[in-house]
Coordinates of C-alpha atoms and ligand atoms in Angstrom, one line a residue:
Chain A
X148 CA -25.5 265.1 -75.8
X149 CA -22.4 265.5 -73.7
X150 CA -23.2 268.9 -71.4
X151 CA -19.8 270.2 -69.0
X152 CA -20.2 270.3 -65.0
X153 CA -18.2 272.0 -62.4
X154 CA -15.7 269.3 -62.3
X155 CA -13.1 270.2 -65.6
X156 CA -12.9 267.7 -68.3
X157 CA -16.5 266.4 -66.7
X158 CA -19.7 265.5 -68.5
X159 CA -23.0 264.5 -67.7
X160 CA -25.6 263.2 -70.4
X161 CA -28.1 265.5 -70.7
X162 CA -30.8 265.2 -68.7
X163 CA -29.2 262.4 -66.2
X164 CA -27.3 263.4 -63.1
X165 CA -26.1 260.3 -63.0
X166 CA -24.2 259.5 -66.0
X167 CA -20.7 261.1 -65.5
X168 CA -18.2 260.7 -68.5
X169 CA -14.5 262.4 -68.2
X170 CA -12.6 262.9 -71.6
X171 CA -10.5 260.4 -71.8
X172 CA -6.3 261.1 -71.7
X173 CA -5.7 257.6 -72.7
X174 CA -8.3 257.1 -75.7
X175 CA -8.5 253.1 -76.2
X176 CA -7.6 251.9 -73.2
X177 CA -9.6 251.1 -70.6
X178 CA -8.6 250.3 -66.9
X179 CA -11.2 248.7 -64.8
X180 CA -14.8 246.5 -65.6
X181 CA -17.0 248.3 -64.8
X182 CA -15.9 251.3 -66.9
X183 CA -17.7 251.9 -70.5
X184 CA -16.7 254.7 -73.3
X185 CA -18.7 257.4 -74.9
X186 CA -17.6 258.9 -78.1
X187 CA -19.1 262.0 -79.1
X188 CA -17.3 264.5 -82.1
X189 CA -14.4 262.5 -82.5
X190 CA -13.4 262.4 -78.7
X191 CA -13.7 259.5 -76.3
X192 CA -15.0 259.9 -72.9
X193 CA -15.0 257.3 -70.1
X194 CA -18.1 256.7 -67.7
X195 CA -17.4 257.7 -64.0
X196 CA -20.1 255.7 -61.8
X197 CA -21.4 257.5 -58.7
X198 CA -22.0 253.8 -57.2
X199 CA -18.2 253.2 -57.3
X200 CA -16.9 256.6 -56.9
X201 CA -17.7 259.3 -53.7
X202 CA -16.6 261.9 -56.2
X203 CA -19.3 260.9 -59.0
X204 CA -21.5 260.5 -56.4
X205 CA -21.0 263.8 -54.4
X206 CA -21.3 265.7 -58.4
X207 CA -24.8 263.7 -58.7
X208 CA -25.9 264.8 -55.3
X209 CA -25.4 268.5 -56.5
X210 CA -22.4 269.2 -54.7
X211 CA -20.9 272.9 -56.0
X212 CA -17.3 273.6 -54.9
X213 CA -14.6 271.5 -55.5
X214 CA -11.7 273.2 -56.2
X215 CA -10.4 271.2 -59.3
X216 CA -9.1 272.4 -62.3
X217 CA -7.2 271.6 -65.3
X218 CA -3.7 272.0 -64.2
X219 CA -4.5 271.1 -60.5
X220 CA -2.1 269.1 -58.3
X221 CA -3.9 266.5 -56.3
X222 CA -2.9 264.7 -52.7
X223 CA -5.7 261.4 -53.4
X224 CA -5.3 259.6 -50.2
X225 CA -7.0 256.0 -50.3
X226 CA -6.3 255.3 -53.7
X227 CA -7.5 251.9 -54.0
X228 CA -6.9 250.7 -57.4
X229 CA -7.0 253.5 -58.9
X230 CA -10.2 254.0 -60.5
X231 CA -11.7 257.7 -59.4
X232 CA -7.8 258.6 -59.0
X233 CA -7.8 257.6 -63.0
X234 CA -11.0 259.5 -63.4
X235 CA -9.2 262.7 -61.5
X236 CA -6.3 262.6 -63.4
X237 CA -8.4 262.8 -66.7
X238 CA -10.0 266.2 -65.0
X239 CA -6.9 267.7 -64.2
X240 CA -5.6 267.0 -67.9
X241 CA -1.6 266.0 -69.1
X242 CA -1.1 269.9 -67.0
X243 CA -1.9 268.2 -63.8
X244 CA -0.2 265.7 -61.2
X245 CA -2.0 263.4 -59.1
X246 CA -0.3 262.1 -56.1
X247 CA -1.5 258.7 -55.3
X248 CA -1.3 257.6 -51.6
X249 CA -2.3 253.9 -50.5
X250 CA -1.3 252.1 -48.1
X251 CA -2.4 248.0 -49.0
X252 CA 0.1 246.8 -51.1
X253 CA -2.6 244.2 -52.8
X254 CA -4.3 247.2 -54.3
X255 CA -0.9 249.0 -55.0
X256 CA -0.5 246.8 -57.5
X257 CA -3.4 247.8 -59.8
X258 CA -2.5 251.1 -59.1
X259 CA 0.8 250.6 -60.1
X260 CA -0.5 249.7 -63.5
X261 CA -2.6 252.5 -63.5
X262 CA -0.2 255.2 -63.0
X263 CA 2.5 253.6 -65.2
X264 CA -0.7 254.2 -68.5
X265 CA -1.0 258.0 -66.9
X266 CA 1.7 260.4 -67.2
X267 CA 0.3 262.7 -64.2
X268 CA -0.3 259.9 -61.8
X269 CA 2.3 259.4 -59.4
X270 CA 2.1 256.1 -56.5
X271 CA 3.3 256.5 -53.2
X272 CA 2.7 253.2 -50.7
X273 CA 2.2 254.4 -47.6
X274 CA -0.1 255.1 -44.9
X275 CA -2.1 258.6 -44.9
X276 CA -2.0 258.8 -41.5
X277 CA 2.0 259.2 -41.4
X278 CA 2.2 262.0 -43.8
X279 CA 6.0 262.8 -43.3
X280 CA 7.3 259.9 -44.1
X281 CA 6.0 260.5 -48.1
X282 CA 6.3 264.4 -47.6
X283 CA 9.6 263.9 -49.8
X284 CA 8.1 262.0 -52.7
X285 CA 5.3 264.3 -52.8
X286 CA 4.6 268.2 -53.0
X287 CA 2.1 271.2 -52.2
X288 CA -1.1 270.6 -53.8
X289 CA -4.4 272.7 -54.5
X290 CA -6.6 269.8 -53.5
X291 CA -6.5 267.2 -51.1
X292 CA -9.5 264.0 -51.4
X293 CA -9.4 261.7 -49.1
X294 CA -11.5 258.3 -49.0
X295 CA -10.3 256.0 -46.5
X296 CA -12.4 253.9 -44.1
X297 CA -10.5 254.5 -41.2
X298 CA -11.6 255.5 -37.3
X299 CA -9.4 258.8 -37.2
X300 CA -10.7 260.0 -41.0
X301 CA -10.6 263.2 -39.8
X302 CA -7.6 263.9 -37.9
X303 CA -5.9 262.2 -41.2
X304 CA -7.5 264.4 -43.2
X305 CA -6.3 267.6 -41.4
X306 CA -2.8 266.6 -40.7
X307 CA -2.2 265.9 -44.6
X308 CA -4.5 269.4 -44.8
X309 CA -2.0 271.5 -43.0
X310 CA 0.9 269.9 -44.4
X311 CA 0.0 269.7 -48.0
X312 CA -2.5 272.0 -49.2
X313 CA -1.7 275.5 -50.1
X314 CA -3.3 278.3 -48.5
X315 CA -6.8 279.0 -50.1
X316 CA -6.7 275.0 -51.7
X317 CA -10.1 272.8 -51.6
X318 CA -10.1 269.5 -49.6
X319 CA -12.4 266.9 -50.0
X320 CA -13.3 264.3 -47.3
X321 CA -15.7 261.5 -48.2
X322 CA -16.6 260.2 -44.7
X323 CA -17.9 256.7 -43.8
X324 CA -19.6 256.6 -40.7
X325 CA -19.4 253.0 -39.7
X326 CA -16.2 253.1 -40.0
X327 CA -15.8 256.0 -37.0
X328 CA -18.0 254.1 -34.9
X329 CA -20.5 251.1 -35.7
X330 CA -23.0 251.9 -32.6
X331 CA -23.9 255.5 -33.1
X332 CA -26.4 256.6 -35.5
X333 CA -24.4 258.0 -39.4
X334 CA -26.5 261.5 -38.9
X335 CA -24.8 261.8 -35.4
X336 CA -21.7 261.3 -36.5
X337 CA -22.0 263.7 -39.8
X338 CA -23.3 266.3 -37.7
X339 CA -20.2 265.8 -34.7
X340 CA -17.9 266.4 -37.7
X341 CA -19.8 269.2 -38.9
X342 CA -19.1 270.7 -35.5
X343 CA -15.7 269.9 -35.8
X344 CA -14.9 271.2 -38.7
X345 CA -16.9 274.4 -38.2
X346 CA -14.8 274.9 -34.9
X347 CA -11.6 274.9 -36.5
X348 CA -9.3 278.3 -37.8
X349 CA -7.4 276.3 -40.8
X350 CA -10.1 275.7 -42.9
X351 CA -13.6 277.1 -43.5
X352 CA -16.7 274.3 -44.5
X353 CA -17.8 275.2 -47.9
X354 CA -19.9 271.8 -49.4
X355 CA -21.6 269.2 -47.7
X356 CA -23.2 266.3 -49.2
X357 CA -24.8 262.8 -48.0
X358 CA -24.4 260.5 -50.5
X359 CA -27.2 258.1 -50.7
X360 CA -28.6 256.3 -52.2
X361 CA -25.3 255.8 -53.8
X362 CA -23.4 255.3 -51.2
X363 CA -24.9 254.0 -47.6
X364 CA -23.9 256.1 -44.4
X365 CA -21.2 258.4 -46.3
X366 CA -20.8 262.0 -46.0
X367 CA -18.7 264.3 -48.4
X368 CA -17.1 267.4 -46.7
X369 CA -15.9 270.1 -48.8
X370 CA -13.5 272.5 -46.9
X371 CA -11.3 275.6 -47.9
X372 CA -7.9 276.0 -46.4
X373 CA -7.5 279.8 -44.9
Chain B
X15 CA 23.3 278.1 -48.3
X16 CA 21.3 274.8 -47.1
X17 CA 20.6 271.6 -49.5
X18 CA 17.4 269.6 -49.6
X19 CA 17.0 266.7 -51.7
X20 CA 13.7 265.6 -52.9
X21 CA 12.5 262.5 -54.7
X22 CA 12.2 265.4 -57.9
X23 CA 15.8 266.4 -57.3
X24 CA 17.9 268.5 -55.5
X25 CA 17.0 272.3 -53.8
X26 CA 19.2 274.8 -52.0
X27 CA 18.1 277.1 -49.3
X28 CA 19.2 280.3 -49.3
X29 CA 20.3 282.1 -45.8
X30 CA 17.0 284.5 -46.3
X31 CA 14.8 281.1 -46.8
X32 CA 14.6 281.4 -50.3
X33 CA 14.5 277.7 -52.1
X34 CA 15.3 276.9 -55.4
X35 CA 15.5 274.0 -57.2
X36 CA 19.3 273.1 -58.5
X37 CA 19.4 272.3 -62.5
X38 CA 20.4 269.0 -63.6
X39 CA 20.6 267.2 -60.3
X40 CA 20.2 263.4 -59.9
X41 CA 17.8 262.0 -57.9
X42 CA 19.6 261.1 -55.0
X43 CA 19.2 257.7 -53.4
X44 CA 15.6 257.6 -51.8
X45 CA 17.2 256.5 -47.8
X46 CA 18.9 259.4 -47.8
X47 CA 16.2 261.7 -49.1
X48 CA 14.2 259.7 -46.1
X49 CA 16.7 260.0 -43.5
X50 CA 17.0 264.0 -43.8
X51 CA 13.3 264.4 -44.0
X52 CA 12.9 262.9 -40.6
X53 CA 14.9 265.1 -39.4
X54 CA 13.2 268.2 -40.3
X55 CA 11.5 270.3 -37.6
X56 CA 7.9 269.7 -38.8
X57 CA 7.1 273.5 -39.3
X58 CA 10.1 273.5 -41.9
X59 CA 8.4 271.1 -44.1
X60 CA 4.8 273.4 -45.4
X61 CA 6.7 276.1 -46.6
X62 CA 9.8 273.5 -48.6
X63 CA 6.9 271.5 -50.1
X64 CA 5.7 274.6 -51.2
X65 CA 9.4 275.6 -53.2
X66 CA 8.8 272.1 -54.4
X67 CA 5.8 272.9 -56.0
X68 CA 7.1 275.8 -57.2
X69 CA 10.1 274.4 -59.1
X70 CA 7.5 271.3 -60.2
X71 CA 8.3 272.1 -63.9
X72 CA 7.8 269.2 -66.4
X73 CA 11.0 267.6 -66.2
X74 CA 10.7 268.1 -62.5
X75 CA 7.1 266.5 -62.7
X76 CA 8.2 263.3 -64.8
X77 CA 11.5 262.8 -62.6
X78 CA 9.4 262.7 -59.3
X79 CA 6.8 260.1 -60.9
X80 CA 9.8 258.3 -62.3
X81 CA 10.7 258.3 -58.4
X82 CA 8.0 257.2 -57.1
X83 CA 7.3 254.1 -59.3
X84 CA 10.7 252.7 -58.9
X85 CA 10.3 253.6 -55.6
X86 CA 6.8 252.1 -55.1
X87 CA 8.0 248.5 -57.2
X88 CA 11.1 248.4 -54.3
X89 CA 8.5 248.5 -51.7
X90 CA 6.0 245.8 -53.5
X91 CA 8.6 243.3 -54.0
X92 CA 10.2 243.7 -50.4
X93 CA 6.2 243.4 -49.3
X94 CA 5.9 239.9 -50.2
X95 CA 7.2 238.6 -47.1
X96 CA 6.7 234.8 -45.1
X97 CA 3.4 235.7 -43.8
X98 CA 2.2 236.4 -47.7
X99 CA 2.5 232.6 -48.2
X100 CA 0.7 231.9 -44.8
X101 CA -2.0 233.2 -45.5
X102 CA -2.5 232.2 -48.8
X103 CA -2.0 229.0 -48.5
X104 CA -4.7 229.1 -45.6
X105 CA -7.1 230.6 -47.5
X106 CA -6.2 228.2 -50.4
X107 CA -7.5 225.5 -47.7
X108 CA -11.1 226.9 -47.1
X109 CA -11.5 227.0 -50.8
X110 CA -10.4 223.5 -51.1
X111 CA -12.8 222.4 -48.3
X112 CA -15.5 224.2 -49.4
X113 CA -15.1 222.9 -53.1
X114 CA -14.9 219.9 -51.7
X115 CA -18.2 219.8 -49.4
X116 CA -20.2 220.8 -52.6
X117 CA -18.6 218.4 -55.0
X118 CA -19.0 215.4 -52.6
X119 CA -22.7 216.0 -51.6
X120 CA -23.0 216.1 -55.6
X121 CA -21.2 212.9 -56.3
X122 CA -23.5 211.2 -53.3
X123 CA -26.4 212.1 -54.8
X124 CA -25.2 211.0 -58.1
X125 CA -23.7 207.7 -57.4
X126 CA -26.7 206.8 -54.9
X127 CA -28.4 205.8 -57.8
X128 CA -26.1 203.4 -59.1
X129 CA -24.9 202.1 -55.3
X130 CA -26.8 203.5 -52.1
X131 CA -25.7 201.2 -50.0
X132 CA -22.0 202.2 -50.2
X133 CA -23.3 205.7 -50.3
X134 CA -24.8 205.3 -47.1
X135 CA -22.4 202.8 -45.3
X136 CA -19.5 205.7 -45.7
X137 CA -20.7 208.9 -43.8
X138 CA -17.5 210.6 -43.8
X139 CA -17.3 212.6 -47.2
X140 CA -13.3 211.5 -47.6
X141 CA -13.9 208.0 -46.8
X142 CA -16.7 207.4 -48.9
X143 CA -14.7 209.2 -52.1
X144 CA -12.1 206.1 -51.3
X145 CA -14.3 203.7 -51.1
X146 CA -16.1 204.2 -54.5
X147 CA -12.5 204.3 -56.2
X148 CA -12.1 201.3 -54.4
X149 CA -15.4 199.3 -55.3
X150 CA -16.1 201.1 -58.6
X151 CA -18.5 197.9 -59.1
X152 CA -21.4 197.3 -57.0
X153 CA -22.8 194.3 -55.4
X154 CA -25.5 192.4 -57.6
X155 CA -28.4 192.4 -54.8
X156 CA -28.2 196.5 -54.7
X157 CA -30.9 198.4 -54.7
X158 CA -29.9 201.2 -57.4
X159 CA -30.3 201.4 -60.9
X160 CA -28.5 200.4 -64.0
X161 CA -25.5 203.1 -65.3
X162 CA -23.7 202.3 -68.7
X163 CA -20.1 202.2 -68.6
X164 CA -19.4 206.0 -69.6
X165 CA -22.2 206.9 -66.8
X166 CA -20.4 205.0 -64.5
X167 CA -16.6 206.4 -65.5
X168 CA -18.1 210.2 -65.6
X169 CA -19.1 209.9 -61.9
X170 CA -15.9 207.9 -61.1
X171 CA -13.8 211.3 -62.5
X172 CA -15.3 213.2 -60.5
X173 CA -14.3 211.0 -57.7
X174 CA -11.2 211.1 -58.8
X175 CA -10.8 215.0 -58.9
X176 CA -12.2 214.8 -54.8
X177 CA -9.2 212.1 -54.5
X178 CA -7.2 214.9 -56.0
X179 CA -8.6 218.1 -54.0
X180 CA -8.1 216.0 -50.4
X181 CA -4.2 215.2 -51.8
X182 CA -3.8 218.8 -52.2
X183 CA -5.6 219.6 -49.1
X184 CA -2.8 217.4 -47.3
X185 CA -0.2 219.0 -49.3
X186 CA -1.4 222.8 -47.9
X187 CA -1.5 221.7 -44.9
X188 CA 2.2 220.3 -44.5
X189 CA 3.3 223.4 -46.2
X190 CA 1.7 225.7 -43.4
X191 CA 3.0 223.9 -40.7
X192 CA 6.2 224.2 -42.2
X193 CA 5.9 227.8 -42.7
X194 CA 4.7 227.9 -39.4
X195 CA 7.2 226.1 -37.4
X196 CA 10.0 228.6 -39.0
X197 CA 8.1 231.9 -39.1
X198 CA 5.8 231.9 -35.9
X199 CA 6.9 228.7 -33.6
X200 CA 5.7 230.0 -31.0
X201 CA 2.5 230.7 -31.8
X202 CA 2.4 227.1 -33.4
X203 CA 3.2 225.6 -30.6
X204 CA 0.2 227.4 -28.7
X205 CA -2.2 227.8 -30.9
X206 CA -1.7 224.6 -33.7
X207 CA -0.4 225.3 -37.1
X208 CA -3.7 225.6 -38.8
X209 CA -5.3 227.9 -36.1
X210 CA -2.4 230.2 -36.3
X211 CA -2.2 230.4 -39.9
X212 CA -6.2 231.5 -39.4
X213 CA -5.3 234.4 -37.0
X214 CA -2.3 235.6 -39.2
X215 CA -4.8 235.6 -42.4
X216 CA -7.9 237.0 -40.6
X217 CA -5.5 239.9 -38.5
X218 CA -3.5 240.3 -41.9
X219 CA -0.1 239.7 -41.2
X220 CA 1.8 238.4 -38.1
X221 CA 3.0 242.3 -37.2
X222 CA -0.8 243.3 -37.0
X223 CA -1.5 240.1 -35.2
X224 CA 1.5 241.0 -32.8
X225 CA 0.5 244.7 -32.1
X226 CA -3.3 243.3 -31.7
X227 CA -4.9 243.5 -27.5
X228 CA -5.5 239.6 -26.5
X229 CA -9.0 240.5 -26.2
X230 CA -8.6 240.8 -30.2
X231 CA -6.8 238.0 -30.7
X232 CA -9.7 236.5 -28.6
X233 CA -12.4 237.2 -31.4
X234 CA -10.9 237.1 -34.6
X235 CA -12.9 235.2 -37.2
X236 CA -16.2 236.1 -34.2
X237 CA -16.3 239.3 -36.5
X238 CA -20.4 238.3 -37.5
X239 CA -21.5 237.7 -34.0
X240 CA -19.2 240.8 -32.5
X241 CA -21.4 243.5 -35.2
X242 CA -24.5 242.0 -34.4
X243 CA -24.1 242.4 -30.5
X244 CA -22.6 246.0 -31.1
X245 CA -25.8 247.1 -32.9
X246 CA -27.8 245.2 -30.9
X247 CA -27.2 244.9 -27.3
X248 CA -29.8 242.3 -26.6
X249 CA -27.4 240.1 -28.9
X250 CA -25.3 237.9 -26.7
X251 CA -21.2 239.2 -27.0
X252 CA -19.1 236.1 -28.4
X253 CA -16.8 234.4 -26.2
X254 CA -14.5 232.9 -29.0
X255 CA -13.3 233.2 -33.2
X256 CA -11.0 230.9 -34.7
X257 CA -9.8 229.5 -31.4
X258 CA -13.2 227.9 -30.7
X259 CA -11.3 224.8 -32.2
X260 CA -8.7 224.5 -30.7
X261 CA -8.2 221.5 -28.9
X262 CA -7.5 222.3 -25.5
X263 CA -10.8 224.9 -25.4
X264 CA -12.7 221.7 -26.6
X265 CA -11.0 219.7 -24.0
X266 CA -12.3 222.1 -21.3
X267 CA -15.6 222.1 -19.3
X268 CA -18.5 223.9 -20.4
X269 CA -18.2 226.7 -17.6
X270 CA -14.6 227.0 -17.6
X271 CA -14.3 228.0 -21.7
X272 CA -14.4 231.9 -21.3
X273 CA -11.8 231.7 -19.0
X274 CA -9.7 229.3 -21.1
X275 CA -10.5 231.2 -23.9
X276 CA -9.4 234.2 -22.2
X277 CA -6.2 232.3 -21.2
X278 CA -5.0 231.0 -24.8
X279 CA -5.6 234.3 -26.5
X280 CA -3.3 236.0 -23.7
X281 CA -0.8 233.2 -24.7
X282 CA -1.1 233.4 -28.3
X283 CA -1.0 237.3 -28.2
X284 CA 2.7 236.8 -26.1
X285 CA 3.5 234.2 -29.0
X286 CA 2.9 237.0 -31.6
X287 CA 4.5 239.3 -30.3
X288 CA 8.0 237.2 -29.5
X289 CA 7.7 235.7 -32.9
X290 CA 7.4 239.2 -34.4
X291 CA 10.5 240.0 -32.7
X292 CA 12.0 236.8 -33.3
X293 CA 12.9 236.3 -29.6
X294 CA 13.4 232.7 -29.1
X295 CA 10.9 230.0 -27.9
X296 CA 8.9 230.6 -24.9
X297 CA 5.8 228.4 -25.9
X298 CA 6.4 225.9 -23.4
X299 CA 5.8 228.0 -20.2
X300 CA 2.7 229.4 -22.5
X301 CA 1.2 226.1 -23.4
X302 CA 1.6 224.6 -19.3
X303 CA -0.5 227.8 -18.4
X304 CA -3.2 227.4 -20.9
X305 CA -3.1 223.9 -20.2
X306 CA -3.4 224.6 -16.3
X307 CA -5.7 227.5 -17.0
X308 CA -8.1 224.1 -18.3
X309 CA -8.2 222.1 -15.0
X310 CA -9.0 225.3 -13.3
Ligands
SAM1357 C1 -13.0 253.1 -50.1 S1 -11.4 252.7 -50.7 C2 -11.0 254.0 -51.8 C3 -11.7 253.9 -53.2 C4 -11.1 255.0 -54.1 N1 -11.1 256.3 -53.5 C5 -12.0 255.1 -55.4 O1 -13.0 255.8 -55.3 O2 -11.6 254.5 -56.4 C6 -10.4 253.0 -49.3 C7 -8.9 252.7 -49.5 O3 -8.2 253.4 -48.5 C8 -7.1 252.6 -48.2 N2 -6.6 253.1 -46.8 C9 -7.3 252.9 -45.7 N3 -6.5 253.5 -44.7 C10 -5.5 254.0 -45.2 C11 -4.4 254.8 -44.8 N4 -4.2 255.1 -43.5 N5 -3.4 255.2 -45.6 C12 -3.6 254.9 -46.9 N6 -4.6 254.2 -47.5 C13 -5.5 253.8 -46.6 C14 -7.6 251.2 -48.2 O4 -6.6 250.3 -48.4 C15 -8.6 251.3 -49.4 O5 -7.9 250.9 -50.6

């Protein structure tokens, strides 16, 4: 039995924190491997893993605010190939728009697939960290997620924050500490951001997650814009 | 009244700031949506991407998606540049040799039965594949055991595929230099063909390689050693990547290699970078100072 979660759209199996299903907006096709289907009362659902998505994981680990809703209009930076940007765009439903930022133009190409099979997934190739040059191809959103492994996460993640997300809009930062810096300890580094974050007037820190065991050394932020 | 055009259409600003979006306009051409953009103050741009939103009706929704895959496929196919083929084909090497380690200890093994003294005459994995195409029969007085004639022509196909995977090897490798020689000569000239082609794949492209500090340059393909001295510091730091091989680091003494390592990655990061900007040749004052930089 199917029972919904925080996230719209989202299911776990009852019982099992860990098996995530979104209804599906594209019922008989499926986009990656590693993704199975659920049918329940005539509706198909597709199985979100927490092992290959921050989001999923993030859910599993109990997290409660993340802003989505059917409708919403998402800034996903680090796209990838699309698959928890395929998942989101199920949440937010045919109502919603997901703007899909990535900047490797090997993985653009899945994504490219992806978005063409979604009517609310939109691709932009570029890098997140240079968010005028796609502020024309894009628009105001009420959530920004970001999952990139890159040094400056942060300072990304708050530049496409104050730019993008409407005032009172949720942003999601799945952090990888290696990535900021290989010789400090993860824990340091989730609590320097902590500190960061807590300093800062723009937003406000409202969810706050480490995501093992399904993910090694990551941290999900949750923040609302003032 | 101002306009602003936007990959979902066009918008007019009024005098008092108000935005709305204009009915029935084409997407304009996406340089010129670019160029004006830039040229916003950046405190303009919140509160227009908010009147986007705004006037983000359906049709407005589907036109900007429409947009941004035609505008997205533009960019993919103008991504596939030289550099694409570089690295490709460099890779496409490693897989070859690699293949071609495993299937040649296999086919040693196997035909040592039949012939182990022309297994073990021919230590050299290329030479030996010859020479058992050559001598598919073996000398009476051998030492290995009998193999029927479709035991004897199954092993010799798979000799024949190794024939095969070194002919291609050759092939890949004429191709790179090619590349090479026209895309990045002056980093071919310094650093080899095939060493080059390494530093592109590992860096990613020739403008990363280009924008990289020589000390970079200096490790790339050292990327194992590098993480295992970061987290622990009792790990000795490596001195070289790729460019351990190359033959004037080889050439030089013992003591002298971390300076002549030093040396060629300073040359080889110039090279980049003038190749990048596709500013002439200038290897030959490069390759006389890592070639000095060896006799100390
Ligand atoms: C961990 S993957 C994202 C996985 C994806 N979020 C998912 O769950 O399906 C990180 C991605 O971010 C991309 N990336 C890294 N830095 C970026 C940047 N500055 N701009 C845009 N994309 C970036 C990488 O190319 C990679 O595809």
């Amino acid at each position: 039995m199917l029972k919904p979660t925080l996230l719209p759209n989202t299911f776990i199996l009852e019982g099992r924190m860990a098996r995530i299903y979104t209804r599906s907006l594209t019922p008989g096709v499926a986009f990656f491997e590693q993704e199975s289907a659920w049918k329940e009362g005539g509706v198909e659902y597709r199985e979100l893993s927490p092992r290959h998505s921050k989001l999923a994981a993030a859910l599993a680990k109990g997290c409660q605010r993340f802003g989505l809703q059917e409708g919403s209009h998402v800034l996903y930076l680090g796209a990838s190939h699309g698959y928890t940007p395929s998942f989101v765009s199920d949440m937010v439903g045919a109502g919603g728009l997901v703007h899909c930022v990535e900047f490797s133009p090997v993985v653009m190409r899945d994504l490219v697939f992806v978005c063409e099979a979604r009517a609310n997934m939109s691709p932009i190739l570029a890098s997140a960290a240079q968010p005028r040059e796609y502020a024309w191809r894009c628009a105001q959103v009420d959530v920004v997620f970001q999952d990139i492994a890159q040094r400056d996460q942060l300072g990304i993640f708050l530049r496409n924050v104050a730019m993008f997300l409407k005032s009172g809009g949720t942003g999601m930062l799945a952090l990888k500490a290696r990535s900021i810096d290989t010789s400090r300890r993860p824990d340091e580094i989730f609590r320097d951001i902590k500190r960061q974050l807590g300093e800062r007037k723009d937003v406000t820190l409202i969810d706050y997650r480490e995501l093992a065991p399904f993910e090694k050394d990551h941290a999900f932020f949750v923040v609302k814009k003032r | 009244m101002r306009e602003i055009l936007h990959a979902s259409g066009a918008y007019a600003i009024a005098p008092d700031g108000v935005v709305h979006a204009k009915p029935g306009a084409n997407a304009p051409a996406s340089g010129e949506i670019a160029a004006q953009w830039a040229a916003l103050p950046e405190r303009e741009i919140p509160s227009l991407l908010h009147a986007v939103r705004a006037s983000l009706d359906d049709d407005h929704k589907a036109a900007l998606r429409a947009a941004n895959i035609a505008i997205t496929k533009e960019a993919m196919r103008a991504s596939v540049a030289p550099d694409s083929h570089i690295i490709h084909a460099s890779a496409a090497i490693e897989e070859l040799d690699s293949v071609a380690n495993r299937l040649s200890k296999r086919l040693r093994d196997w035909y040592a039965l039949y012939y182990p003294e022309l297994e073990r005459e021919h230590r050299d994995h290329k030479a030996f594949v010859a020479a058992v195409l050559e001598y598919p029969r073996r000398n009476p007085a051998s030492m290995g055991g009998e193999f029927s004639e479709e035991d004897l022509a199954s092993a010799l196909s798979q000799a024949q595929l190794l024939s095969t995977i070194y002919a291609q090897r050759e092939l890949m490798l004429e191709y790179i230099e090619r590349m090479m020689r026209l895309h990045a000569p002056n980093v071919t000239a310094v650093a080899g063909a095939m060493i080059g082609a390494q530093l592109i794949a590992i860096a990613g492209s020739l403008r990363r390689l280009a924008s990289m500090p020589a000390g970079t340059v200096q490790l790339l393909g050292a990327e194992t050693a590098l993480f295992r001295h970061l987290r622990n510091r009792n790990a000795r730091p490596p001195k070289h990547g790729v460019i351990f091989n190359h033959r004037l680091l080889q050439l030089a003494a013992r003591e002298r290699r971390g300076k002549v390592a030093r040396t060629l990655a300073d040359c080889i990061s110039i090279a980049a970078r003038v190749d990048y900007f596709k500013g002439g040749l200038v290897a030959d004052a490069l390759v006389a100072k890592v070639e000095r930089s060896v006799k100390g």
